Amino acid sequence: MLKPWSGWQHKLGRGHRDKVQQFMAITGSSDKVALQALKASDWHLEAAFDIFYSQPHSRSVTDSRHLEELYNRYKDPYVDMILVDGITLLCNDLQVDPQDIVMLVVSWHMKAATMCEFSRQEFMTGLQSLGVDSIDKFREKIPLMRAELKDEHKFREIYNFSFSWAKEKGQKSLALDTAIGMWQLLFAERHWPLVDHWCQFLQDRHNKAISRDTWSQLLEFAKTVDPLLSNYDAEGAWPYLIDEFVEYLIENGVIQKSG
């Protein structure tokens, strides 16, 4: 239940009141704390979450016994790790589809080294940092983790994290099929209009694993070059693969070559 409003509520516009209410609902904070965080962030909700969760008071004290019980619920019976079956059970408990991008955000919080695996340390340390020691508390954090994808800085961190997380152990590059799946997942959040053309281009022309440089540069390209490529600089320092992609778009009539 939301805490009662103070007298200043009538001084706020509708949009600001809605943000205060949303902030209180997700964080469980008082209206005073919500107002302070939102004012400090110039009324940007995601930035206000950053401020709130960076404060020591906001972290719930976790019970190590409860964390151990949670870990034991999901860990593999033969190996001291949480593997695919355990993660599937965790998703069921969280009422989240295993393919939901929020599970990538969960893995980012846990600093997981490998997709579909959590070590004991990753799981326990990750939940402690989130202030979570029960499945109910974990479920309550899901909306906040979704909100983190809308924060540009955090999205970049999650994007860069996902390269190492998704690649096969011992490999330097990311398998093409895996990279395409990750791009479609990530850019569904950022709504890059050229993502399907990019994935088709890679299948038609490249058909090789993706390097870390290509992975990181594509995000810059998607962020800085508009979908019609009106501000694309052919003399810029883009990887050759991105330059080839631009030629591919022109050849296939997706965009018109500028004068």
GROMACS .gro file of C-alpha atoms in nm:
model
  259
    1MET     CA    1   0.000   0.000   0.000
    2LEU     CA    2   0.128   0.348  -0.082
    3LYS     CA    3   0.206   0.579   0.205
    4PRO     CA    4  -0.016   0.886   0.259
    5TRP     CA    5   0.064   1.199   0.066
    6SER     CA    6   0.196   1.513   0.229
    7GLY     CA    7   0.053   1.861   0.186
    8TRP     CA    8   0.285   1.950  -0.104
    9GLN     CA    9   0.108   1.707  -0.340
   10HIS     CA   10  -0.126   1.980  -0.467
   11LYS     CA   11   0.172   2.189  -0.576
   12LEU     CA   12   0.281   1.925  -0.829
   13GLY     CA   13   0.151   1.884  -1.182
   14ARG     CA   14  -0.021   1.561  -1.285
   15GLY     CA   15   0.288   1.420  -1.457
   16HIS     CA   16   0.509   1.479  -1.155
   17ARG     CA   17   0.251   1.333  -0.917
   18ASP     CA   18   0.231   1.020  -1.133
   19LYS     CA   19   0.610   0.982  -1.123
   20VAL     CA   20   0.617   1.018  -0.744
   21GLN     CA   21   0.347   0.753  -0.714
   22GLN     CA   22   0.527   0.517  -0.953
   23PHE     CA   23   0.856   0.569  -0.770
   24MET     CA   24   0.692   0.491  -0.434
   25ALA     CA   25   0.519   0.181  -0.574
   26ILE     CA   26   0.844   0.030  -0.707
   27THR     CA   27   1.081   0.129  -0.426
   28GLY     CA   28   0.846   0.119  -0.127
   29SER     CA   29   0.987   0.456  -0.021
   30SER     CA   30   0.807   0.742   0.147
   31ASP     CA   31   0.669   1.031  -0.057
   32LYS     CA   32   0.938   1.256   0.089
   33VAL     CA   33   1.221   1.027  -0.026
   34ALA     CA   34   1.055   0.988  -0.367
   35LEU     CA   35   1.028   1.364  -0.410
   36GLN     CA   36   1.392   1.419  -0.310
   37ALA     CA   37   1.521   1.157  -0.555
   38LEU     CA   38   1.306   1.283  -0.842
   39LYS     CA   39   1.399   1.647  -0.785
   40ALA     CA   40   1.768   1.552  -0.768
   41SER     CA   41   1.734   1.369  -1.102
   42ASP     CA   42   1.545   1.653  -1.272
   43TRP     CA   43   1.235   1.431  -1.275
   44HIS     CA   44   1.395   1.151  -1.478
   45LEU     CA   45   1.253   0.833  -1.327
   46GLU     CA   46   1.540   0.596  -1.413
   47ALA     CA   47   1.799   0.841  -1.282
   48ALA     CA   48   1.595   0.879  -0.962
   49PHE     CA   49   1.607   0.500  -0.917
   50ASP     CA   50   1.988   0.519  -0.953
   51ILE     CA   51   2.007   0.782  -0.681
   52PHE     CA   52   1.775   0.590  -0.449
   53TYR     CA   53   1.947   0.253  -0.488
   54SER     CA   54   2.295   0.400  -0.448
   55GLN     CA   55   2.205   0.514  -0.096
   56PRO     CA   56   2.294   0.276   0.189
   57HIS     CA   57   1.947   0.311   0.348
   58SER     CA   58   1.779   0.168   0.039
   59ARG     CA   59   1.944  -0.171   0.053
   60SER     CA   60   1.745  -0.424   0.246
   61VAL     CA   61   1.943  -0.632   0.491
   62THR     CA   62   1.955  -0.982   0.350
   63ASP     CA   63   1.941  -1.296   0.562
   64SER     CA   64   2.224  -1.531   0.459
   65ARG     CA   65   2.020  -1.831   0.572
   66HIS     CA   66   1.736  -1.734   0.338
   67LEU     CA   67   1.982  -1.674   0.054
   68GLU     CA   68   2.126  -2.021   0.108
   69GLU     CA   69   1.776  -2.172   0.100
   70LEU     CA   70   1.700  -1.990  -0.225
   71TYR     CA   71   2.025  -2.106  -0.383
   72ASN     CA   72   1.965  -2.467  -0.276
   73ARG     CA   73   1.618  -2.457  -0.431
   74TYR     CA   74   1.762  -2.384  -0.774
   75LYS     CA   75   2.106  -2.546  -0.773
   76ASP     CA   76   2.181  -2.854  -0.979
   77PRO     CA   77   2.173  -3.182  -0.779
   78TYR     CA   78   2.511  -3.291  -0.916
   79VAL     CA   79   2.706  -2.968  -0.957
   80ASP     CA   80   2.739  -2.671  -0.719
   81MET     CA   81   2.585  -2.432  -0.973
   82ILE     CA   82   2.246  -2.321  -1.098
   83LEU     CA   83   2.205  -2.455  -1.451
   84VAL     CA   84   1.926  -2.454  -1.713
   85ASP     CA   85   1.672  -2.652  -1.510
   86GLY     CA   86   1.729  -2.434  -1.204
   87ILE     CA   87   1.698  -2.114  -1.406
   88THR     CA   88   1.374  -2.243  -1.561
   89LEU     CA   89   1.238  -2.307  -1.211
   90LEU     CA   90   1.352  -1.961  -1.101
   91CYS     CA   91   1.171  -1.806  -1.399
   92ASN     CA   92   0.855  -1.997  -1.306
   93ASP     CA   93   0.880  -1.867  -0.950
   94LEU     CA   94   0.935  -1.512  -1.077
   95GLN     CA   95   0.646  -1.553  -1.324
   96VAL     CA   96   0.879  -1.450  -1.606
   97ASP     CA   97   0.936  -1.620  -1.942
   98PRO     CA   98   1.293  -1.760  -1.965
   99GLN     CA   99   1.329  -1.574  -2.299
  100ASP     CA  100   1.229  -1.241  -2.140
  101ILE     CA  101   1.505  -0.980  -2.168
  102VAL     CA  102   1.467  -0.905  -1.797
  103MET     CA  103   1.656  -1.232  -1.729
  104LEU     CA  104   1.953  -1.076  -1.910
  105VAL     CA  105   1.928  -0.783  -1.667
  106VAL     CA  106   1.917  -1.033  -1.377
  107SER     CA  107   2.235  -1.196  -1.513
  108TRP     CA  108   2.399  -0.854  -1.545
  109HIS     CA  109   2.322  -0.778  -1.179
  110MET     CA  110   2.473  -1.113  -1.084
  111LYS     CA  111   2.780  -1.050  -1.304
  112ALA     CA  112   2.722  -1.396  -1.449
  113ALA     CA  113   3.011  -1.519  -1.662
  114THR     CA  114   2.806  -1.753  -1.882
  115MET     CA  115   2.455  -1.770  -2.022
  116CYS     CA  116   2.222  -2.017  -1.843
  117GLU     CA  117   2.457  -2.056  -1.546
  118PHE     CA  118   2.488  -1.895  -1.204
  119SER     CA  119   2.770  -1.991  -0.972
  120ARG     CA  120   2.700  -1.989  -0.599
  121GLN     CA  121   2.899  -1.665  -0.560
  122GLU     CA  122   2.729  -1.494  -0.855
  123PHE     CA  123   2.382  -1.582  -0.726
  124MET     CA  124   2.442  -1.496  -0.360
  125THR     CA  125   2.640  -1.175  -0.423
  126GLY     CA  126   2.395  -1.061  -0.690
  127LEU     CA  127   2.093  -1.103  -0.466
  128GLN     CA  128   2.271  -0.934  -0.174
  129SER     CA  129   2.345  -0.631  -0.394
  130LEU     CA  130   1.977  -0.619  -0.491
  131GLY     CA  131   1.865  -0.650  -0.128
  132VAL     CA  132   1.679  -0.972  -0.208
  133ASP     CA  133   1.653  -1.283   0.010
  134SER     CA  134   1.311  -1.418  -0.087
  135ILE     CA  135   1.130  -1.489  -0.411
  136ASP     CA  136   0.866  -1.226  -0.323
  137LYS     CA  137   1.133  -0.956  -0.287
  138PHE     CA  138   1.294  -1.078  -0.609
  139ARG     CA  139   0.961  -1.053  -0.793
  140GLU     CA  140   0.915  -0.698  -0.664
  141LYS     CA  141   1.248  -0.597  -0.826
  142ILE     CA  142   1.145  -0.709  -1.176
  143PRO     CA  143   0.974  -0.377  -1.272
  144LEU     CA  144   1.284  -0.186  -1.160
  145MET     CA  145   1.508  -0.409  -1.370
  146ARG     CA  146   1.285  -0.351  -1.672
  147ALA     CA  147   1.313   0.023  -1.610
  148GLU     CA  148   1.694  -0.006  -1.616
  149LEU     CA  149   1.677  -0.098  -1.986
  150LYS     CA  150   1.536   0.249  -2.056
  151ASP     CA  151   1.837   0.415  -1.892
  152GLU     CA  152   2.087   0.486  -2.171
  153HIS     CA  153   2.397   0.434  -1.956
  154LYS     CA  154   2.271   0.108  -1.808
  155PHE     CA  155   2.151  -0.019  -2.145
  156ARG     CA  156   2.503   0.032  -2.280
  157GLU     CA  157   2.648  -0.162  -1.984
  158ILE     CA  158   2.397  -0.445  -2.031
  159TYR     CA  159   2.462  -0.448  -2.407
  160ASN     CA  160   2.840  -0.473  -2.361
  161PHE     CA  161   2.802  -0.732  -2.082
  162SER     CA  162   2.590  -0.954  -2.306
  163PHE     CA  163   2.874  -1.019  -2.553
  164SER     CA  164   3.092  -1.205  -2.301
  165TRP     CA  165   2.788  -1.358  -2.133
  166ALA     CA  166   2.649  -1.509  -2.456
  167LYS     CA  167   2.967  -1.637  -2.621
  168GLU     CA  168   3.089  -1.993  -2.583
  169LYS     CA  169   3.352  -2.055  -2.315
  170GLY     CA  170   3.702  -2.022  -2.454
  171GLN     CA  171   3.590  -1.836  -2.768
  172LYS     CA  172   3.687  -1.478  -2.848
  173SER     CA  173   3.401  -1.418  -3.090
  174LEU     CA  174   3.027  -1.461  -3.068
  175ALA     CA  175   2.862  -1.724  -3.289
  176LEU     CA  176   2.658  -1.553  -3.561
  177ASP     CA  177   2.324  -1.717  -3.472
  178THR     CA  178   2.369  -1.623  -3.106
  179ALA     CA  179   2.467  -1.266  -3.197
  180ILE     CA  180   2.161  -1.227  -3.420
  181GLY     CA  181   1.933  -1.357  -3.144
  182MET     CA  182   2.089  -1.117  -2.891
  183TRP     CA  183   2.063  -0.818  -3.128
  184GLN     CA  184   1.697  -0.890  -3.196
  185LEU     CA  185   1.632  -0.914  -2.822
  186LEU     CA  186   1.827  -0.600  -2.729
  187PHE     CA  187   1.715  -0.378  -3.017
  188ALA     CA  188   1.354  -0.471  -2.956
  189GLU     CA  189   1.403  -0.250  -2.647
  190ARG     CA  190   1.579   0.034  -2.830
  191HIS     CA  191   1.364   0.014  -3.146
  192TRP     CA  192   1.645   0.036  -3.401
  193PRO     CA  193   1.455   0.020  -3.734
  194LEU     CA  194   1.745  -0.140  -3.926
  195VAL     CA  195   1.802  -0.441  -3.699
  196ASP     CA  196   1.623  -0.690  -3.926
  197HIS     CA  197   1.814  -0.563  -4.231
  198TRP     CA  198   2.140  -0.592  -4.035
  199CYS     CA  199   2.065  -0.952  -3.935
  200GLN     CA  200   1.968  -1.042  -4.293
  201PHE     CA  201   2.285  -0.877  -4.427
  202LEU     CA  202   2.500  -1.084  -4.191
  203GLN     CA  203   2.333  -1.407  -4.304
  204ASP     CA  204   2.361  -1.312  -4.672
  205ARG     CA  205   2.710  -1.165  -4.682
  206HIS     CA  206   2.906  -1.239  -4.364
  207ASN     CA  207   2.812  -1.577  -4.220
  208LYS     CA  208   3.097  -1.566  -3.966
  209ALA     CA  209   3.131  -1.515  -3.592
  210ILE     CA  210   3.105  -1.158  -3.459
  211SER     CA  211   3.402  -0.982  -3.301
  212ARG     CA  212   3.379  -0.772  -2.987
  213ASP     CA  213   3.472  -0.461  -3.186
  214THR     CA  214   3.184  -0.513  -3.431
  215TRP     CA  215   2.949  -0.579  -3.139
  216SER     CA  216   3.036  -0.257  -2.956
  217GLN     CA  217   3.058  -0.040  -3.270
  218LEU     CA  218   2.713  -0.145  -3.388
  219LEU     CA  219   2.556   0.012  -3.079
  220GLU     CA  220   2.736   0.339  -3.159
  221PHE     CA  221   2.616   0.317  -3.519
  222ALA     CA  222   2.256   0.251  -3.411
  223LYS     CA  223   2.270   0.540  -3.162
  224THR     CA  224   2.441   0.803  -3.373
  225VAL     CA  225   2.346   0.736  -3.737
  226ASP     CA  226   1.983   0.801  -3.827
  227PRO     CA  227   1.790   0.518  -4.000
  228LEU     CA  228   1.797   0.699  -4.336
  229LEU     CA  229   2.177   0.732  -4.303
  230SER     CA  230   2.160   1.104  -4.379
  231ASN     CA  231   2.442   1.169  -4.130
  232TYR     CA  232   2.650   0.861  -4.217
  233ASP     CA  233   3.015   0.950  -4.285
  234ALA     CA  234   3.176   0.706  -4.529
  235GLU     CA  235   3.516   0.836  -4.417
  236GLY     CA  236   3.438   0.766  -4.050
  237ALA     CA  237   3.617   0.501  -3.847
  238TRP     CA  238   3.345   0.235  -3.869
  239PRO     CA  239   3.445  -0.132  -3.894
  240TYR     CA  240   3.449  -0.256  -4.255
  241LEU     CA  241   3.145  -0.474  -4.183
  242ILE     CA  242   2.932  -0.168  -4.105
  243ASP     CA  243   3.055   0.007  -4.422
  244GLU     CA  244   2.957  -0.305  -4.619
  245PHE     CA  245   2.616  -0.298  -4.451
  246VAL     CA  246   2.557   0.057  -4.574
  247GLU     CA  247   2.644  -0.050  -4.930
  248TYR     CA  248   2.409  -0.347  -4.891
  249LEU     CA  249   2.123  -0.115  -4.788
  250ILE     CA  250   2.183   0.105  -5.093
  251GLU     CA  251   2.215  -0.192  -5.332
  252ASN     CA  252   1.888  -0.337  -5.208
  253GLY     CA  253   1.702  -0.008  -5.228
  254VAL     CA  254   1.637   0.010  -4.852
  255ILE     CA  255   1.779   0.361  -4.851
  256GLN     CA  256   1.864   0.608  -5.126
  257LYS     CA  257   2.226   0.707  -5.181
  258SER     CA  258   2.269   1.072  -5.091
  259GLY     CA  259   2.415   1.318  -5.332
   0.00000   0.00000   0.00000
